XYZ file of C-alpha atoms in Angstrom:
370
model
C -3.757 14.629 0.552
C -4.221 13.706 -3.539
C -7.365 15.686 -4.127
C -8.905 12.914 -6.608
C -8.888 10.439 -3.878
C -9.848 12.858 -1.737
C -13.025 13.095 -3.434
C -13.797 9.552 -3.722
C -16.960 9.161 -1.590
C -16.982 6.360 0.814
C -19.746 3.812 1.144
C -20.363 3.005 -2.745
C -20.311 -0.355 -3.616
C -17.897 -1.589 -6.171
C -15.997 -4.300 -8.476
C -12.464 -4.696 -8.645
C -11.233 -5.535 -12.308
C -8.137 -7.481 -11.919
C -8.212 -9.987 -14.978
C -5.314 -12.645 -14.907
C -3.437 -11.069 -11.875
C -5.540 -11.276 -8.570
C -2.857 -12.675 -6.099
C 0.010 -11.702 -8.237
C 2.367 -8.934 -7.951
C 0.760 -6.674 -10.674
C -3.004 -7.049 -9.082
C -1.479 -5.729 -5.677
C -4.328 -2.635 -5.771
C -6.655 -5.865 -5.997
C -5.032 -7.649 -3.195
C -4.776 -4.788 -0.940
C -8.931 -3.408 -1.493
C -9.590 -7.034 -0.655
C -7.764 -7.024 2.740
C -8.964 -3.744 3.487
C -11.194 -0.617 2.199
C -12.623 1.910 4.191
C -13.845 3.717 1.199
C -15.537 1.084 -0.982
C -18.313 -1.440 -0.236
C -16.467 -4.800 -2.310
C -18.778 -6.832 -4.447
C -16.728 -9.022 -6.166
C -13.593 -9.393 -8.350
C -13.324 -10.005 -11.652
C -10.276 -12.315 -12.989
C -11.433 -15.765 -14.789
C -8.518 -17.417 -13.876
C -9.202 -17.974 -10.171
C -13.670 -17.671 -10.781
C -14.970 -19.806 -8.333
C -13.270 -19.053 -5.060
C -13.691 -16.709 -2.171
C -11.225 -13.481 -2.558
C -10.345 -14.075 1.167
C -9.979 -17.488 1.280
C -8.019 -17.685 -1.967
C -5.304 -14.611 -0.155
C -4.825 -15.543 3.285
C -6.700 -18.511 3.806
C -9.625 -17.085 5.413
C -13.246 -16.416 3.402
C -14.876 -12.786 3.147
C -17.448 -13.386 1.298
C -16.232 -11.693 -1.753
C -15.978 -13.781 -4.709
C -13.760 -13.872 -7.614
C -15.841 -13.784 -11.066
C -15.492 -14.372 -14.559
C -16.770 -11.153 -15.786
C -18.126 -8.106 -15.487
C -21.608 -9.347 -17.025
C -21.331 -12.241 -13.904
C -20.255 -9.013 -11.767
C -23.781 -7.443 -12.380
C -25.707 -10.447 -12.111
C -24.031 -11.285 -8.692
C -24.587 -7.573 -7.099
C -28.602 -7.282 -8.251
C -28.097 -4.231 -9.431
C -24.741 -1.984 -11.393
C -22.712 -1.071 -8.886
C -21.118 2.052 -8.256
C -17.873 2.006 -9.070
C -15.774 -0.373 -11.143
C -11.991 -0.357 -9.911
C -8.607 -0.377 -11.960
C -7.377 -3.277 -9.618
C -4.113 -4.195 -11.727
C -0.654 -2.455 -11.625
C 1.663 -3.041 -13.721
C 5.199 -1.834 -13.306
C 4.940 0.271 -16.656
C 1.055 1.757 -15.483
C -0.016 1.019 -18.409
C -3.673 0.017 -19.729
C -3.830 -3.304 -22.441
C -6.208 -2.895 -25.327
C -8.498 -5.639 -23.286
C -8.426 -3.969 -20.150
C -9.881 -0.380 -21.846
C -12.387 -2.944 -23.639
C -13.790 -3.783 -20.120
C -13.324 -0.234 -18.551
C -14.904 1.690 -20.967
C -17.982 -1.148 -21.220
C -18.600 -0.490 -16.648
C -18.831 3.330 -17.798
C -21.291 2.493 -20.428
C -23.115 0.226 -18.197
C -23.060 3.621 -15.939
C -20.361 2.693 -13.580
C -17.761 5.107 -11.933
C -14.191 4.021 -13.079
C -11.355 4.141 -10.662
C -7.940 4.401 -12.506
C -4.549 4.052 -10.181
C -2.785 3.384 -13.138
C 0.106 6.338 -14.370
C -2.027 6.226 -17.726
C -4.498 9.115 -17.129
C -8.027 7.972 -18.447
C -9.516 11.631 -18.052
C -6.629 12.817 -20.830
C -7.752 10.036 -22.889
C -10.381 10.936 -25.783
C -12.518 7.446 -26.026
C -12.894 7.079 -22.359
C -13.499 11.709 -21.937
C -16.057 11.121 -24.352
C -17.634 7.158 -23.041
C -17.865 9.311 -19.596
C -19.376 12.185 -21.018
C -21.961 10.133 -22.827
C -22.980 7.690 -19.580
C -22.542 10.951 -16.942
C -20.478 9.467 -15.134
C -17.073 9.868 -13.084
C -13.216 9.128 -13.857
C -11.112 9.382 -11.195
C -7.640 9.333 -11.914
C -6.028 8.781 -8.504
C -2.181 9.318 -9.600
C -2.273 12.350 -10.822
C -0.559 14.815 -9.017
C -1.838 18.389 -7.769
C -0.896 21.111 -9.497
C 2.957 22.028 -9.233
C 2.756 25.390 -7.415
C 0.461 23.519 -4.846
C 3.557 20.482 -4.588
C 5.808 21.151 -1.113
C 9.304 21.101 -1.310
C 11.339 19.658 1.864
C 11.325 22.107 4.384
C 12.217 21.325 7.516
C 8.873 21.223 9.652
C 9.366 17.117 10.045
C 11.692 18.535 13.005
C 8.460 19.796 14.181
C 6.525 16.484 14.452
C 7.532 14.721 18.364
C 6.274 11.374 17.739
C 8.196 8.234 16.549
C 8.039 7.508 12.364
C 8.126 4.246 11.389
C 9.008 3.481 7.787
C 7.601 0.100 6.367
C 10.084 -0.546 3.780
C 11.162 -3.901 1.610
C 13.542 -5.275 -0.288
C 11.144 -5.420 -3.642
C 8.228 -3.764 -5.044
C 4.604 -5.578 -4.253
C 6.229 -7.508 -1.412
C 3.696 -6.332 1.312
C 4.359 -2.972 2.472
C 1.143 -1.485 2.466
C -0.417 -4.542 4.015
C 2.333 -4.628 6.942
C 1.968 -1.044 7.723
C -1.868 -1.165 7.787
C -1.901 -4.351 9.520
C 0.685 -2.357 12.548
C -1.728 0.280 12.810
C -4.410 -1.582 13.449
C -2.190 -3.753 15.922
C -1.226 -0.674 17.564
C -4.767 1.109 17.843
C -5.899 -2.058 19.225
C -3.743 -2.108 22.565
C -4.608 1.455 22.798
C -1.959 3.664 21.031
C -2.706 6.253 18.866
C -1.573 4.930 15.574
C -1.874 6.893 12.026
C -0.788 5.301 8.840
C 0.674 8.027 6.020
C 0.143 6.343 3.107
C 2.862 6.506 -0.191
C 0.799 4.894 -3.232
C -2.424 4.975 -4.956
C -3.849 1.569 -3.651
C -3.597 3.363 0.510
C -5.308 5.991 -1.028
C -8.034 4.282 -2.894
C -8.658 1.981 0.450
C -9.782 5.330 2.155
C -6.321 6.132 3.723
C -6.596 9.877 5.379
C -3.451 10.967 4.780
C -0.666 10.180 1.649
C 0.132 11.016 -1.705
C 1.086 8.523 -4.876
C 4.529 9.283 -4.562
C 6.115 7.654 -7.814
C 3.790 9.947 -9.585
C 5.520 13.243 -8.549
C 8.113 15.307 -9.969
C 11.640 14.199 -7.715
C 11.901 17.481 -6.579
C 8.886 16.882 -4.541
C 8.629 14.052 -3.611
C 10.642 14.198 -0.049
C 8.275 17.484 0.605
C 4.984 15.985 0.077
C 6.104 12.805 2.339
C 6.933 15.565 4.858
C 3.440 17.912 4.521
C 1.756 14.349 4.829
C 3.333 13.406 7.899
C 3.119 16.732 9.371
C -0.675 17.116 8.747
C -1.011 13.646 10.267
C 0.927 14.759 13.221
C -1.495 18.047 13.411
C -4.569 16.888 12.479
C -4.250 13.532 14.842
C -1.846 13.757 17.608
C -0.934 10.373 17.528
C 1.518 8.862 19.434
C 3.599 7.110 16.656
C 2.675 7.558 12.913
C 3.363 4.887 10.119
C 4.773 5.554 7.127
C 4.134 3.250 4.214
C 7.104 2.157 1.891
C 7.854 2.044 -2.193
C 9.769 -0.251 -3.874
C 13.183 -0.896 -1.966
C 16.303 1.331 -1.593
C 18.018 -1.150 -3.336
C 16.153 -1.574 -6.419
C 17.803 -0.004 -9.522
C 14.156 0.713 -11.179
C 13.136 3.118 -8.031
C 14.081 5.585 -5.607
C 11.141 6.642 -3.744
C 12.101 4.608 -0.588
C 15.239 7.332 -0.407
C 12.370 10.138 -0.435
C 10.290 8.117 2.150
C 13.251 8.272 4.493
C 14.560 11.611 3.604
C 10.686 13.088 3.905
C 9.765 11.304 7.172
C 12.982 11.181 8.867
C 12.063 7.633 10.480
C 13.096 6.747 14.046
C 12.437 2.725 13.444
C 12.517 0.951 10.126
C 10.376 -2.456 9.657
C 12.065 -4.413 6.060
C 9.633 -6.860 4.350
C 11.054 -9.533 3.055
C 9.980 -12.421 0.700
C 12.815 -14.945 1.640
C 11.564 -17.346 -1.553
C 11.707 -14.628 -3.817
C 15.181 -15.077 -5.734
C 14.707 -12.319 -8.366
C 13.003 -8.992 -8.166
C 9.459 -9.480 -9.135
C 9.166 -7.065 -12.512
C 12.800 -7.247 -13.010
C 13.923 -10.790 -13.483
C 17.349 -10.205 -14.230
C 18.049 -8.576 -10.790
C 18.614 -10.564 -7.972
C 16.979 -10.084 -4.549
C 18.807 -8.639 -1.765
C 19.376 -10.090 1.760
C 17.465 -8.870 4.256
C 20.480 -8.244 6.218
C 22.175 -6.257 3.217
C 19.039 -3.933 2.712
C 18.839 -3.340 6.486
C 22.502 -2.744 6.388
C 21.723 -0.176 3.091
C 19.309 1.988 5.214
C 21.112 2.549 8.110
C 23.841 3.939 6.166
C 21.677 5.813 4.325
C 19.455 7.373 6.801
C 19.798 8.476 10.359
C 17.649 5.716 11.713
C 17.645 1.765 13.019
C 15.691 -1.425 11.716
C 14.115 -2.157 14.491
C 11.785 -5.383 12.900
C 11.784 -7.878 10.077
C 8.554 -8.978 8.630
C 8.264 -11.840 6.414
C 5.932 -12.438 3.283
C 5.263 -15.779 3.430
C 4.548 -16.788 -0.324
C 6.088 -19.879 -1.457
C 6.596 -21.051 2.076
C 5.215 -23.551 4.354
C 4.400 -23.355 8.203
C 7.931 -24.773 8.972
C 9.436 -22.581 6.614
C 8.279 -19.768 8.123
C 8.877 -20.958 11.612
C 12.164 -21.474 9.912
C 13.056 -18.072 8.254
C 11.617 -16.115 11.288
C 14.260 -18.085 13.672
C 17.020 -17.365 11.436
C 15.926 -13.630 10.680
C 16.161 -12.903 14.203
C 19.589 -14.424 15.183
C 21.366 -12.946 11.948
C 20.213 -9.573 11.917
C 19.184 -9.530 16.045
C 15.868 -8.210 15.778
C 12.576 -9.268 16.525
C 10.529 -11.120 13.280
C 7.876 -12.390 12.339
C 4.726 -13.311 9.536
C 1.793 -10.511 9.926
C -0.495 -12.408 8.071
C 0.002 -15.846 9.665
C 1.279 -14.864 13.074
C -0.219 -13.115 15.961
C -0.135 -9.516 15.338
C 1.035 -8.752 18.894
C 4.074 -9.640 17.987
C 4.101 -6.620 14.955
C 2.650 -4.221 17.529
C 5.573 -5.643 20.018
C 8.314 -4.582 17.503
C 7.457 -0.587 17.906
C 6.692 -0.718 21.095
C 9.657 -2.890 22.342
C 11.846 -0.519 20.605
C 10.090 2.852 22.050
C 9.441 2.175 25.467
C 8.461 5.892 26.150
C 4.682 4.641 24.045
C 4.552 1.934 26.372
C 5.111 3.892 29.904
C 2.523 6.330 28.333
C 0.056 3.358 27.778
C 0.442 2.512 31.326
C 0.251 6.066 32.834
C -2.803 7.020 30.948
C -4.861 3.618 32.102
C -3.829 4.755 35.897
């Protein structure tokens, strides 16, 4: 586990900056503490562009009661009081911070607010915002930043170890809906009683309050298939589930990275779910790449790894209820396996693609209600 998210404590109440990108691809740590946070009690979010509407409502259709703001001065007034903790909710492909977004950051730490940075740009190595922290007594947590080397795990062989079925969520993008799927299966699975754990692979899993995971595009490549493996191995010890879940980076595919490679090196998946954005004709920070099929990504990982797609899931954006009707019909008869939408459709059907395709969790479901 990242010890600075580690040490996050849960139950504080917070703001999620996320000027000009909540709902886009680059306010995904937005996006995702919306959906779901264990960790953080969500006030509001702050992006002018959408002020006005309900975080939920404006995201999936359904209101949460969170609502998007114009500032962080509207921020305060809303809440009653500072809150907590004012979140880094953007991520940008470079991880970098804009001179406006330090403007706001560093003015929640002198209001006496707790900044959360997922960003690759350390704020605890940077002089203004050591010495605005300092000065207010407060906290910087810096959730990328890796543990110290000589406490890093290299691949070592214990994933042989673990008995229960991996499942990789991966995609054929970056910010296509990963994290959500995975979390969303979990809670799918945990719901018709399986024991379902989620290992989670970047910093907005482990800013939600995820147990287990590590910000894996923040590691040395020597490491990085090792600390998927200690992850999924302490899961495996510390929970005894009976399938664990392993949330995806980027795509195997993509030129810009290669952590899906140490996802499915580290956790040695049985079953693969791909994301897909069928609308999506470019990748989203790389414009002058072209998406990928599904079919040719699913065909990429099963030559790469020992393992089998065994589900398509679809992110819907851009698409109509037909049209997703529509790409879910011809997922399944090109690539012949099950698909479907996890934020529009029931979520049986997610939870039907693992089990379905491990029928040992399902004759253990019905021995253990005997």
């Amino acid at each position: 586990m990242l010890d600075a998210a580690a040490a996050l404590p849960h139950g504080c109440s917070a703001v999620i900056y996320c000027e000009g990108q909540f709902g886009e691809q680059d306010g995904k740590t937005a996006n995702g503490l919306v959906r779901h946070s264990e960790k953080f009690e969500i006030l509001s979010v702050i992006d002018s562009r959408q002020a006005g509407t309900d975080a939920g409502e404006f995201l999936d259709g359904v209101a949460n009661g969170v609502p998007v703001l114009v500032s962080l001065n509207e921020a305060i007034a809303h809440a009653g009081h500072v809150p907590d903790y004012l979140i880094c909710g953007v991520a940008p492909a470079d991880g970098l911070l804009s001179a406006a977004q330090r403007v706001v950051l560093l003015d929640g730490i002198a209001r006496g607010m707790h900044i959360v940075n997922g960003l690759h740009e350390f704020l605890n190595d940077d002089a203004e915002f050591v010495a605005a922290r300092i000065l207010a007594g407060v906290t910087i947590t810096d959730v990328r930043r890796p543990k110290e080397k000589k406490d890093l795990h290299l691949f070592s062989g214990r994933i042989f170890d673990v008995t229960c079925p991996r499942i990789a969520v991966l995609g054929t993008d970056g910010s296509i809906g990963k994290r959500t799927t995975a979390t969303l299966l979990v809670q799918a699975l945990n719901a018709r009683g399986v024991n379902a754990v989620m290992v989670g692979t970047g910093q907005t899993t482990l800013i939600q309050g995820g147990k287990y995971g590590v910000a894996l595009d923040a590691l040395v490549p020597q490491f990085c298939s090792g600390e998927v493996e200690d992850q999924v191995v302490a899961a495996f010890e510390g929970e005894d589930p009976d399938v664990i879940v392993v949330e995806g980076q980027g795509a195997l595919s993509h030129p810009a990275y290669l952590t899906s490679a140490h996802i499915l090196r580290g956790s040695r998946p049985e079953g693969v779910i791909v994301q897909h954005a069928p609308k999506r004709t470019m990748l989203g920070d790389f414009p002058m790449v072209p998406m990928p099929t599904a079919a040719s990504e699913v065909a990429l990982i099963e030559a790469f790894a020992d393992t089998k797609v065994i589900g398509i899931t679809i992110n819907h954006e851009f698409m109509s209820d037909e049209e997703i009707d529509a790409a879910i019909d011809e997922h399944e008869l090109e690539i012949g396996v099950p698909a479907t939408d996890p934020l529009t459709r029931p979520l049986d059907r997610l939870a039907d693609m693992v089990l379905d395709a491990f029928p040992a969790i399902k004759e253990t479901l019905v021995s253990s209600r005997r």
